[in-house]
mmCIF file of N, CA and C in Angstrom:
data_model
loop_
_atom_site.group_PDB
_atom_site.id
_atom_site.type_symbol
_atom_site.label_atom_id
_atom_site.label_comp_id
_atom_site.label_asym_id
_atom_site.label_seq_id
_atom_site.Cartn_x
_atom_site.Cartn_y
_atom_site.Cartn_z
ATOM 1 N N UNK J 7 185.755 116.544 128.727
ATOM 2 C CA UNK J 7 185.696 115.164 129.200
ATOM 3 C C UNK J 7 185.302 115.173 130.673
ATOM 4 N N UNK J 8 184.628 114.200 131.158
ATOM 5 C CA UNK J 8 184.327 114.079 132.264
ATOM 6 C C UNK J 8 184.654 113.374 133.077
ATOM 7 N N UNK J 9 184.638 112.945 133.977
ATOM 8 C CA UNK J 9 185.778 112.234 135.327
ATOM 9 C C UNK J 9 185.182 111.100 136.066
ATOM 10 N N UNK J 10 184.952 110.286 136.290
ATOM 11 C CA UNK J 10 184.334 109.474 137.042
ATOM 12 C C UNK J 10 185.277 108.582 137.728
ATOM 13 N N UNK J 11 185.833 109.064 139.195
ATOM 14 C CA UNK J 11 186.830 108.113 139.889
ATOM 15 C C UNK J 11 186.191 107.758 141.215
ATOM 16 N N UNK J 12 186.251 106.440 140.901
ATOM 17 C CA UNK J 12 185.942 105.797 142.428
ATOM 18 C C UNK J 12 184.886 105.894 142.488
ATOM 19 N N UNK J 13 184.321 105.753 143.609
ATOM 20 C CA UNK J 13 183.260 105.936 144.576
ATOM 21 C C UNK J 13 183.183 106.362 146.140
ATOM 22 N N UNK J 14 182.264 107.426 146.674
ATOM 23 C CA UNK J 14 182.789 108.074 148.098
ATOM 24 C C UNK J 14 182.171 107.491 148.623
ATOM 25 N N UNK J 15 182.282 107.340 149.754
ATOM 26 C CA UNK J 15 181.993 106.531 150.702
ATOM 27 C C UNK J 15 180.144 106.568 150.901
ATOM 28 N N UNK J 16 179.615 105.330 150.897
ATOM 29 C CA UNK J 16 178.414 105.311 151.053
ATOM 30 C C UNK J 16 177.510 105.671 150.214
ATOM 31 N N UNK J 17 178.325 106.411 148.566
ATOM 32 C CA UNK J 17 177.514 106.408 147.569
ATOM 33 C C UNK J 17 177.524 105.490 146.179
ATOM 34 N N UNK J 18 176.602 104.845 145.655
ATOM 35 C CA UNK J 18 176.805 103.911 144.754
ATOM 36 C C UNK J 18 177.094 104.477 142.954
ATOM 37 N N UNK J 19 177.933 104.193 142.441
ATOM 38 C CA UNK J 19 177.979 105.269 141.084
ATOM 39 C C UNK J 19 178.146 103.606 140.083
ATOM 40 N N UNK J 20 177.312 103.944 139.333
ATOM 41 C CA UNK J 20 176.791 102.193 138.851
ATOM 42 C C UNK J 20 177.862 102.369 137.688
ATOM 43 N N UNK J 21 177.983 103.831 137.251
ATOM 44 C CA UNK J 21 179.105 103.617 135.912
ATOM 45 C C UNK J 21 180.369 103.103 136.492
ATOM 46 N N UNK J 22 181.364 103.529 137.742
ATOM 47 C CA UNK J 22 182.758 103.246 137.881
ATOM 48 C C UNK J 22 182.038 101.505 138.164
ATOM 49 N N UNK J 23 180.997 100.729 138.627
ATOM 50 C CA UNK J 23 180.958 99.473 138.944
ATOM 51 C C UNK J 23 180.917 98.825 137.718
ATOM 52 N N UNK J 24 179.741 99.196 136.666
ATOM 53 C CA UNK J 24 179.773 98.984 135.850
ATOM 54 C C UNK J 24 181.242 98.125 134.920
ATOM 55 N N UNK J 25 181.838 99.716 134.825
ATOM 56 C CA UNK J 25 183.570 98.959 134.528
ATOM 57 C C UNK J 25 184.310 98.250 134.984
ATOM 58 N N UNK J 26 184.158 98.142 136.456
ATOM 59 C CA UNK J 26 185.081 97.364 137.327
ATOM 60 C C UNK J 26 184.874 95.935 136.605
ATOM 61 N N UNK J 27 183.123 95.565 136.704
ATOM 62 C CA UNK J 27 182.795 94.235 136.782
ATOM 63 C C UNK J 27 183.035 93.977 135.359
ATOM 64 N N UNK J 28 183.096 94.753 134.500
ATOM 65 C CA UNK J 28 184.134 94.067 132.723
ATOM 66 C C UNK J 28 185.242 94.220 132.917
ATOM 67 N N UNK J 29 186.167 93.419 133.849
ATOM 68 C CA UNK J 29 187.244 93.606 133.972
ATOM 69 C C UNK J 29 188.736 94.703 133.723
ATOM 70 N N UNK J 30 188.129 96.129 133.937
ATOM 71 C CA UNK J 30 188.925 97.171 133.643
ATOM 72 C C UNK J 30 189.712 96.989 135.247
ATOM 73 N N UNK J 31 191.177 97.243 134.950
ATOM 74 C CA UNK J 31 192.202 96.724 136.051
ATOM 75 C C UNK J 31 191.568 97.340 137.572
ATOM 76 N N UNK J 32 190.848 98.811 137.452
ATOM 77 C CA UNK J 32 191.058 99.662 139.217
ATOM 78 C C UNK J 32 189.264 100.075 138.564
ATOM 79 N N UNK J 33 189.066 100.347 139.966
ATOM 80 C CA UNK J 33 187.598 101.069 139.850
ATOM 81 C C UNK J 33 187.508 102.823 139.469
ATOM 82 N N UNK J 34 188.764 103.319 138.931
ATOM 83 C CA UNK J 34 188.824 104.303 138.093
ATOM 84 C C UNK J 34 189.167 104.310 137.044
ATOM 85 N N UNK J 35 188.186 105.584 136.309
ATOM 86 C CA UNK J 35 188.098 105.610 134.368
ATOM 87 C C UNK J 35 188.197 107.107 134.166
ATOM 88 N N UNK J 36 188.189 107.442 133.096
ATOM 89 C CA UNK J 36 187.593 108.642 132.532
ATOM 90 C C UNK J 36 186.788 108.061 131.340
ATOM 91 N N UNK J 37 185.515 108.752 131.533
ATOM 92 C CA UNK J 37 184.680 108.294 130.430
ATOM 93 C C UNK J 37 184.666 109.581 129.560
ATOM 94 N N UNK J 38 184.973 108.909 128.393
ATOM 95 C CA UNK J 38 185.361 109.974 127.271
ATOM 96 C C UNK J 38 184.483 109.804 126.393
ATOM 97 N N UNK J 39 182.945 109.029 126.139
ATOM 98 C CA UNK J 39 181.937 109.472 125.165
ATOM 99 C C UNK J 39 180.877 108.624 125.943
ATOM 100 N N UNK J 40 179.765 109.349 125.494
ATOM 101 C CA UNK J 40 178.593 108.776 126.035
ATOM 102 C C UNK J 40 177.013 109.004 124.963
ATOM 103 N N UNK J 41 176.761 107.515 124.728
ATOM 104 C CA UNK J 41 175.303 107.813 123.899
ATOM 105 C C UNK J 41 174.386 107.027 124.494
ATOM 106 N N UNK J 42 173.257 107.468 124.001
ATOM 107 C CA UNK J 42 172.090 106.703 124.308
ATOM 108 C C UNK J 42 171.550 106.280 123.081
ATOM 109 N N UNK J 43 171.059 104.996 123.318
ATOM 110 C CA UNK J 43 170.510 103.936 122.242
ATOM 111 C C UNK J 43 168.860 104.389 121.623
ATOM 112 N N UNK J 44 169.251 104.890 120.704
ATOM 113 C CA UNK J 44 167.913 105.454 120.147
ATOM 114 C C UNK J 44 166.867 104.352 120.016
ATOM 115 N N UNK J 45 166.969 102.904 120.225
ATOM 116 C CA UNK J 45 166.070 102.063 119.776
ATOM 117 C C UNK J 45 165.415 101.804 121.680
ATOM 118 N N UNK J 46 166.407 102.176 122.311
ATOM 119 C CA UNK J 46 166.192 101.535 123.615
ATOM 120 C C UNK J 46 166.437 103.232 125.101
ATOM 121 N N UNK J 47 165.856 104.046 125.408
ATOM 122 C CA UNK J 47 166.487 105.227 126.005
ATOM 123 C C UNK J 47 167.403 104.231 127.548
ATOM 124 N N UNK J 48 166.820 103.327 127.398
ATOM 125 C CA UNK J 48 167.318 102.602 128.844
ATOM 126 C C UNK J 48 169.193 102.091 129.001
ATOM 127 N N UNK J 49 169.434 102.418 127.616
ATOM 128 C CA UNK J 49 170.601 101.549 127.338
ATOM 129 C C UNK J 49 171.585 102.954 127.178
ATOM 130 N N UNK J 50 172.470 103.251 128.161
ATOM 131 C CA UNK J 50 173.590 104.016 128.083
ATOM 132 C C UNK J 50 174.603 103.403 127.490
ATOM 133 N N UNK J 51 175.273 104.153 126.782
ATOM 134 C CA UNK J 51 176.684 103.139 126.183
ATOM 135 C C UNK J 51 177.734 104.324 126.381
ATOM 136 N N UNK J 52 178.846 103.710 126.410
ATOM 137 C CA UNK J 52 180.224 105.470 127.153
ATOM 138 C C UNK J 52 181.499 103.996 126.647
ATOM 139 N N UNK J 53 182.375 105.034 126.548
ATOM 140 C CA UNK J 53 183.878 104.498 126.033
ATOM 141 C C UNK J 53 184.433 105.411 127.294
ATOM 142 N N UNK J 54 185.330 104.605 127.462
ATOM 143 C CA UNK J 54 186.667 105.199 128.821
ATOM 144 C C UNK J 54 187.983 104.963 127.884
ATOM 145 N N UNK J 55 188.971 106.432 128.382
ATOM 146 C CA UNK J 55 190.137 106.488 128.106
ATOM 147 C C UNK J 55 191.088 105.386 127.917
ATOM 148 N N UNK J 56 191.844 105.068 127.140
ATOM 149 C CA UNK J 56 193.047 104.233 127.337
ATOM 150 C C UNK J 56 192.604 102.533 127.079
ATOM 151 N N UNK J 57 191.356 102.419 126.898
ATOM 152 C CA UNK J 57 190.381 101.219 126.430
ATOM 153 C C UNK J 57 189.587 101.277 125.122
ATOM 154 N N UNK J 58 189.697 100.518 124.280
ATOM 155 C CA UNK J 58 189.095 99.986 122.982
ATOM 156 C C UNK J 58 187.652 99.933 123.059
ATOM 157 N N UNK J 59 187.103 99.381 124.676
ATOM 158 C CA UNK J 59 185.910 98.446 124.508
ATOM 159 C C UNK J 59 184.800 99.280 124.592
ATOM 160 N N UNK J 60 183.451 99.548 124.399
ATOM 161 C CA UNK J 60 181.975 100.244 124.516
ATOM 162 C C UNK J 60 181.786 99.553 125.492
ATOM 163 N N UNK J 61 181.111 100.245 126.557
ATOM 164 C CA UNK J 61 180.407 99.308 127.588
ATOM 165 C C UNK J 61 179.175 100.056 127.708
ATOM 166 N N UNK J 62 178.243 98.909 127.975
ATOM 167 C CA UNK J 62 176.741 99.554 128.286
ATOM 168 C C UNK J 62 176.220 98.806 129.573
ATOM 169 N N UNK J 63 175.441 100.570 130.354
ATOM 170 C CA UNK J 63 174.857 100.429 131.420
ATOM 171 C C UNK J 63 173.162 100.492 131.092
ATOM 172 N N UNK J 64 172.491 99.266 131.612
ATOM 173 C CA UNK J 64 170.892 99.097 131.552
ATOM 174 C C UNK J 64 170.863 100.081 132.814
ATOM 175 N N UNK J 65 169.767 101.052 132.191
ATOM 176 C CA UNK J 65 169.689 102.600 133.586
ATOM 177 C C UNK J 65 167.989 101.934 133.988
ATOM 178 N N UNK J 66 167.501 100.597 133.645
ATOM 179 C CA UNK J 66 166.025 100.509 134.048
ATOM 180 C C UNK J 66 165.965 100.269 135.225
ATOM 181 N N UNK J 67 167.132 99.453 136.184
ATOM 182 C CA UNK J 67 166.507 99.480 137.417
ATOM 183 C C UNK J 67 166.615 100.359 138.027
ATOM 184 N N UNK J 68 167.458 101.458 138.042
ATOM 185 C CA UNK J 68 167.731 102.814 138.275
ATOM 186 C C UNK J 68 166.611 103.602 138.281
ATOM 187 N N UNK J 69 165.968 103.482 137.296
ATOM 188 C CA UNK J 69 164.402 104.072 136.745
ATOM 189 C C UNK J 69 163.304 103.878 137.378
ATOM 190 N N UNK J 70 163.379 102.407 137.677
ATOM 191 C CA UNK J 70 162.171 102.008 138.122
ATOM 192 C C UNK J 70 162.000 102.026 139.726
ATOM 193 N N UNK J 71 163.002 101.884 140.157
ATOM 194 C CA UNK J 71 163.057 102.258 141.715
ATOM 195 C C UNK J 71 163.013 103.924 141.984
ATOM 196 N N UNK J 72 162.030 103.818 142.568
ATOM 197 C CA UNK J 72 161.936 105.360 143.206
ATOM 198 C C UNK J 72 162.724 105.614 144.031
ATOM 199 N N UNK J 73 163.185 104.749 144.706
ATOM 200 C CA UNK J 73 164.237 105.420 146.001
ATOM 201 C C UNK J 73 165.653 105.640 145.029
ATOM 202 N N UNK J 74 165.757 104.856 144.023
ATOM 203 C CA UNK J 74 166.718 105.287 143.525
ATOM 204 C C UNK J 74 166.733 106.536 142.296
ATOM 205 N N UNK J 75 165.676 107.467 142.446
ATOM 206 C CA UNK J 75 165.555 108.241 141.196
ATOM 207 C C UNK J 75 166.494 109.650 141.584
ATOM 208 N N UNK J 76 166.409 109.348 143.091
ATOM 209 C CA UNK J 76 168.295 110.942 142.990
ATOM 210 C C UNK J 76 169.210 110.557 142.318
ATOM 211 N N UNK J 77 169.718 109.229 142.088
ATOM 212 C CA UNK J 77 170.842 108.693 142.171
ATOM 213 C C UNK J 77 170.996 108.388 140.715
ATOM 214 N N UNK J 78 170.017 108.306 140.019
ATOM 215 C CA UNK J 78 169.930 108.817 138.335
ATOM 216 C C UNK J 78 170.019 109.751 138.203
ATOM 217 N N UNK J 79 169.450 110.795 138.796
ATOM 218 C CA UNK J 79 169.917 112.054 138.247
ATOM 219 C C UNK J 79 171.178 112.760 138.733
ATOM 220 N N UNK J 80 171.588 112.623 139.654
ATOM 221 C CA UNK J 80 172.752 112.790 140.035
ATOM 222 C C UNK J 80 173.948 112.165 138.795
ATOM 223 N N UNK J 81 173.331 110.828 138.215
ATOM 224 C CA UNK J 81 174.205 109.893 137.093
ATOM 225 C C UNK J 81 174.088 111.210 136.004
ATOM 226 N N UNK J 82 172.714 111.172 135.888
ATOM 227 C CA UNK J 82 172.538 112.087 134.558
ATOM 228 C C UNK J 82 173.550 113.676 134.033
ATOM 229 N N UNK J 83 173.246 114.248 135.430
ATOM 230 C CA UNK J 83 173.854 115.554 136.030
ATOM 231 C C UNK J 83 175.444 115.403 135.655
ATOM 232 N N UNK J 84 175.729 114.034 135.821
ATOM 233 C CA UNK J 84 177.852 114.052 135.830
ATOM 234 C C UNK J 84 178.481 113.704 134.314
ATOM 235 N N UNK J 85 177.349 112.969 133.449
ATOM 236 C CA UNK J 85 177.377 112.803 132.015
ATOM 237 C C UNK J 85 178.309 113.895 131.281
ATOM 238 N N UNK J 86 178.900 113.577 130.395
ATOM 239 C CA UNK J 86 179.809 114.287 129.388
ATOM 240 C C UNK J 86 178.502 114.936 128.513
ATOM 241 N N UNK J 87 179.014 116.002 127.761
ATOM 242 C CA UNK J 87 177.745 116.957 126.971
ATOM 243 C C UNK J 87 177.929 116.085 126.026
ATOM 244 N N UNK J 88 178.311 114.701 125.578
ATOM 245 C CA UNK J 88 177.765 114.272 124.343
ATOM 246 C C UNK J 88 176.910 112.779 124.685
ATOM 247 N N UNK J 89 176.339 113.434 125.968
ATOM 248 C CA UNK J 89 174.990 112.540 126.626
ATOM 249 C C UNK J 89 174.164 112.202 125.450
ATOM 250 N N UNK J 90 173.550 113.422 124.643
ATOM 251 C CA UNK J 90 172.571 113.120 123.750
ATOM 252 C C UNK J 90 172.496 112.339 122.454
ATOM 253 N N UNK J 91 173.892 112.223 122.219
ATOM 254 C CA UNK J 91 174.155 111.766 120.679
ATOM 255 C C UNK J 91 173.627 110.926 120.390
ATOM 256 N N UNK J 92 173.100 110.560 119.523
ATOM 257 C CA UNK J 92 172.828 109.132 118.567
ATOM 258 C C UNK J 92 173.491 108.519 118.696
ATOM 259 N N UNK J 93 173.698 107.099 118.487
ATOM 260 C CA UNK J 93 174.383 106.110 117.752
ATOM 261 C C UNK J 93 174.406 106.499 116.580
ATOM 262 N N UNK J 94 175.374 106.230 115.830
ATOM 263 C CA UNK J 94 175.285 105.746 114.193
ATOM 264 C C UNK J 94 176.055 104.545 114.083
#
């Protein structure tokens, strides 16, 4: 499982915001699964510990901004190894 707490100072991590802004209580999670939408590669979807709900992050503006293409891969790089899975 992989860890995603907070954010350090001066760096933006769109997954812990992501959750914040669907009302998960603190801006820390553990994200405990992660797929990508085979119909859409743009559409991340991840479940966090101790929560019921799927939440999905649109990674296109991430993509499409070049200044922001460290900061995807850096996203990519911290992903749980079941980054690749399908949906079913």
């Amino acid at each position: 499982m992989s860890t995603f707490r907070g954010q350090a100072p001066g760096e933006r991590n769109d997954i812990t915001h992501m959750i914040s802004i669907n009302g998960l209580p603190n801006n820390e999670a553990d994200v405990t699964a992660v797929a990508v939408d085979p119909n859409n590669p743009n559409n991340l979807y991840f479940s966090v510990e101790g929560d019921e709900g799927l939440y999905k992050l649109d990674l296109s503006p991430i993509k499409d901004d070049s200044k922001d293409a460290d900061e995807f891969s850096n996203i990519m790089r911290k992903l749980p190894n079941g980054f690749n899975q399908d949906l079913k």
